[in-house]
Coordinates of C-alpha atoms and ligand atoms in Angstrom, one line a residue:
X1 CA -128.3 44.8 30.7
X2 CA -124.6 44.7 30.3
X3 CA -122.4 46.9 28.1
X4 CA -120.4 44.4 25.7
X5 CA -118.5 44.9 22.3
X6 CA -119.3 43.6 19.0
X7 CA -117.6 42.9 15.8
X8 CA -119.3 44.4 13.2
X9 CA -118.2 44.7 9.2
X10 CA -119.4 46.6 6.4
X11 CA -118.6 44.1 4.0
X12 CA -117.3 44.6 0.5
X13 CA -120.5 45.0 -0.7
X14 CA -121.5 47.7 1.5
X15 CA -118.4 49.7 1.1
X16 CA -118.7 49.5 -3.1
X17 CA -122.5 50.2 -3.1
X18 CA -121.0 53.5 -0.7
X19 CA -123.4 52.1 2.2
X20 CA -121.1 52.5 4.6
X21 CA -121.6 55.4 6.0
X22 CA -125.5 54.5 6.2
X23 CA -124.4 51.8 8.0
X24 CA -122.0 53.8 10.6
X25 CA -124.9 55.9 10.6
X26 CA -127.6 53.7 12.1
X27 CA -124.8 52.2 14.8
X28 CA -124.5 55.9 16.0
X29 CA -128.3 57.0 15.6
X30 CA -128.7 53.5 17.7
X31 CA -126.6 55.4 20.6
X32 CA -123.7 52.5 20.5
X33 CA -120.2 53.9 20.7
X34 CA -117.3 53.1 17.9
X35 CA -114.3 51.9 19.6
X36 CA -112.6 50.7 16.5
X37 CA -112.4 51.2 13.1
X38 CA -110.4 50.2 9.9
X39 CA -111.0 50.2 6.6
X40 CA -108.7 47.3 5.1
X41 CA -108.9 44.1 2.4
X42 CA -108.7 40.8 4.4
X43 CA -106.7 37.9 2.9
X44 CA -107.6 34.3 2.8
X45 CA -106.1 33.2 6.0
X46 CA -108.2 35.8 8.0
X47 CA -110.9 35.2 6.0
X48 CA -111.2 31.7 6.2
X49 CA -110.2 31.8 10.2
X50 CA -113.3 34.8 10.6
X51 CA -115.5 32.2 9.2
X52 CA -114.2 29.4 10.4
X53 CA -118.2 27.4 11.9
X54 CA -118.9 27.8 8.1
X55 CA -116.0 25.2 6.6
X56 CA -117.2 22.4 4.4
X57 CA -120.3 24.1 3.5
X58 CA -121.0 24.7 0.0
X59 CA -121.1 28.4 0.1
X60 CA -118.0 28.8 2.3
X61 CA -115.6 29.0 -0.4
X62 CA -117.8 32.1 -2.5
X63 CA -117.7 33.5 0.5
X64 CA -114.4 33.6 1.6
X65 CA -114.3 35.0 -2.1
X66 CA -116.5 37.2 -1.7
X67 CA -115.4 38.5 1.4
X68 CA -111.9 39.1 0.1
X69 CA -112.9 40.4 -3.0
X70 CA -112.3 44.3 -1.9
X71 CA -112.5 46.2 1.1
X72 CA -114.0 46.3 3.9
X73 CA -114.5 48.6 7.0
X74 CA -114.4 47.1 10.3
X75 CA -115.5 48.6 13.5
X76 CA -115.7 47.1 17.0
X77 CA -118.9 48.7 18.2
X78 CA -119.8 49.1 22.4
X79 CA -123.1 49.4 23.7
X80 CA -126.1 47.9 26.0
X81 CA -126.3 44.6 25.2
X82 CA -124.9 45.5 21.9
X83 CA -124.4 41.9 20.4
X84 CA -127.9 40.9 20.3
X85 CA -128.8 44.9 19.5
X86 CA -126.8 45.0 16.4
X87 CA -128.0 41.8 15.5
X88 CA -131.5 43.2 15.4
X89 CA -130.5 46.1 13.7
X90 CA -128.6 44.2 10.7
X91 CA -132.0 41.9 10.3
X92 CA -132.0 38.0 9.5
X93 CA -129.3 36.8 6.8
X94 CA -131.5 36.6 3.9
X95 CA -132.7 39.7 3.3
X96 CA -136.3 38.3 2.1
X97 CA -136.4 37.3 5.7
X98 CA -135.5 40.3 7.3
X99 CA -138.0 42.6 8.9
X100 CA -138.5 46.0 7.1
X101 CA -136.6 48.9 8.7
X102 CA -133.5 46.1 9.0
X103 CA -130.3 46.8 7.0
X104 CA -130.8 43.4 5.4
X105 CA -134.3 44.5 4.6
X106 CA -133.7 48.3 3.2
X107 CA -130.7 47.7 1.4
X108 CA -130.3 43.6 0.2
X109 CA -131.4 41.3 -2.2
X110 CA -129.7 38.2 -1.9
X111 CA -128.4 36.2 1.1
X112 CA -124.4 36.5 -0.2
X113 CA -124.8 40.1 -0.5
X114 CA -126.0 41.1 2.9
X115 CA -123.9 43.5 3.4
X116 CA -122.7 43.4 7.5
X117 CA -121.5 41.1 9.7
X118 CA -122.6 41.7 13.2
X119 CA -120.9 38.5 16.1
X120 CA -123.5 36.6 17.2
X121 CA -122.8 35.4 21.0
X122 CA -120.4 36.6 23.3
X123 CA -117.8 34.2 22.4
X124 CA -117.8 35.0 18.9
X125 CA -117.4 38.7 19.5
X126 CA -114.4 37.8 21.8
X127 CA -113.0 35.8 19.0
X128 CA -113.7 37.6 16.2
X129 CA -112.7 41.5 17.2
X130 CA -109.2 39.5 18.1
X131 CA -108.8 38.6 14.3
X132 CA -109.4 41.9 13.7
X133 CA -108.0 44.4 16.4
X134 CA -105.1 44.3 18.3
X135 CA -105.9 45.5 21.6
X136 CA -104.0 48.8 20.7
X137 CA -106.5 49.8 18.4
X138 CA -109.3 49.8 20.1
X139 CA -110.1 53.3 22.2
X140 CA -111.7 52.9 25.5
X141 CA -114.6 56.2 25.6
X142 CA -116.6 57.3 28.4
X143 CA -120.4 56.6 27.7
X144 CA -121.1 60.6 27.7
X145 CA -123.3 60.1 24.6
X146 CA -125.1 57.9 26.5
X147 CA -126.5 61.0 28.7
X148 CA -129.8 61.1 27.9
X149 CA -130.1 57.2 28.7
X150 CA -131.8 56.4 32.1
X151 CA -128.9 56.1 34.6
X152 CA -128.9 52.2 35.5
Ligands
LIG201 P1 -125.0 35.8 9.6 O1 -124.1 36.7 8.8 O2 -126.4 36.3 9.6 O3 -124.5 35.6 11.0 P2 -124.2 33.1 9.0 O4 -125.1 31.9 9.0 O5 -123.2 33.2 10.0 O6 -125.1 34.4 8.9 O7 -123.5 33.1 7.5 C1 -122.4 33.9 7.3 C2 -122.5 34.6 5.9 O8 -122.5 33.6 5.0 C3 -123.9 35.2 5.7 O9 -124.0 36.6 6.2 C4 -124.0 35.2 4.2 O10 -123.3 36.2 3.6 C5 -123.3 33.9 3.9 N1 -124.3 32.8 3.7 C6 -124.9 32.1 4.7 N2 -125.8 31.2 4.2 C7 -125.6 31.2 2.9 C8 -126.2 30.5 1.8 O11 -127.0 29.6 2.0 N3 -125.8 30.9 0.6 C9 -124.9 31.9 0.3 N4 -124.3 32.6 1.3 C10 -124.7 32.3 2.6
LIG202 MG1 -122.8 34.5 11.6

């Protein structure tokens, strides 16, 4: 185990549908820490450089649209293994795949209206928190909530 930081977004969707604070919910049930956090509208440059692996496919361009298209809330989120654990917790991308209990899965219909974004290796988290917090705005917090977790 290793305590690493993610990049995770409530994406337009979420915040419009008023899931977000479902979402922020389930991160803090979960026991991860929020070390970050922004509610802000990207624009195409930082939308297009977030999603960068998915240029020249044919849905890249709705979703930089998409993604753009109001605001979001963005939160760098700390934990055990907290990369792959967030990724659990947001389920597979199309929500028909995603196992019950998943946000995907309780709260999705269709694959471009998933509703988070959770980084998916270490190097992506690394690369995408920077697009999205300077490292002024992220607040380093002691792991007290993490008390009632066997000491390691
Ligand atoms: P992820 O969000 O589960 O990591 P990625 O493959 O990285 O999934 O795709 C990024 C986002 O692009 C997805 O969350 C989804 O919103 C959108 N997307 C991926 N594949 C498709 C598709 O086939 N059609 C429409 N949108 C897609
Ligand atoms: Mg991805």
């Amino acid at each position: 185990m290793a305590i690493q930081r993610t990049l995770i977004l409530c994406k337009p969707d979420a915040v419009s549908r008023g899931l977000s604070g479902e979402i922020i919910r389930r991160i803090e049930a979960r026991g991860y820490l929020l070390i970050g956090m922004k509610l802000m509208q990207l624009d195409g440059e930082r939308a297009r450089k977030h999603y960068g692996e998915h240029e020249g496919k044919p849905f890249f361009g709705g979703l930089v649209d998409f993604i753009t298209s109001g605001p979001l809330v963005a939160m760098a989120v700390e934990g055990d293994d907290a990369i792959e654990g967030m990724r659990q917790m947001i389920g597979a991308t199309n929500p028909l795949q995603a196992a019950p209990g998943t946000i995907r899965a309780d709260f999705a219909q269709q694959i471009g209206r998933n509703l988070v974004h959770g980084s998916d290796s270490h190097e992506s988290a690394k690369r995408e928190l920077s697009i999205f917090f300077s490292p002024s705005e992220i607040v380093s917090r002691k792991h007290d909530s993490h008390k009632w977790l066997v000491e390691k």
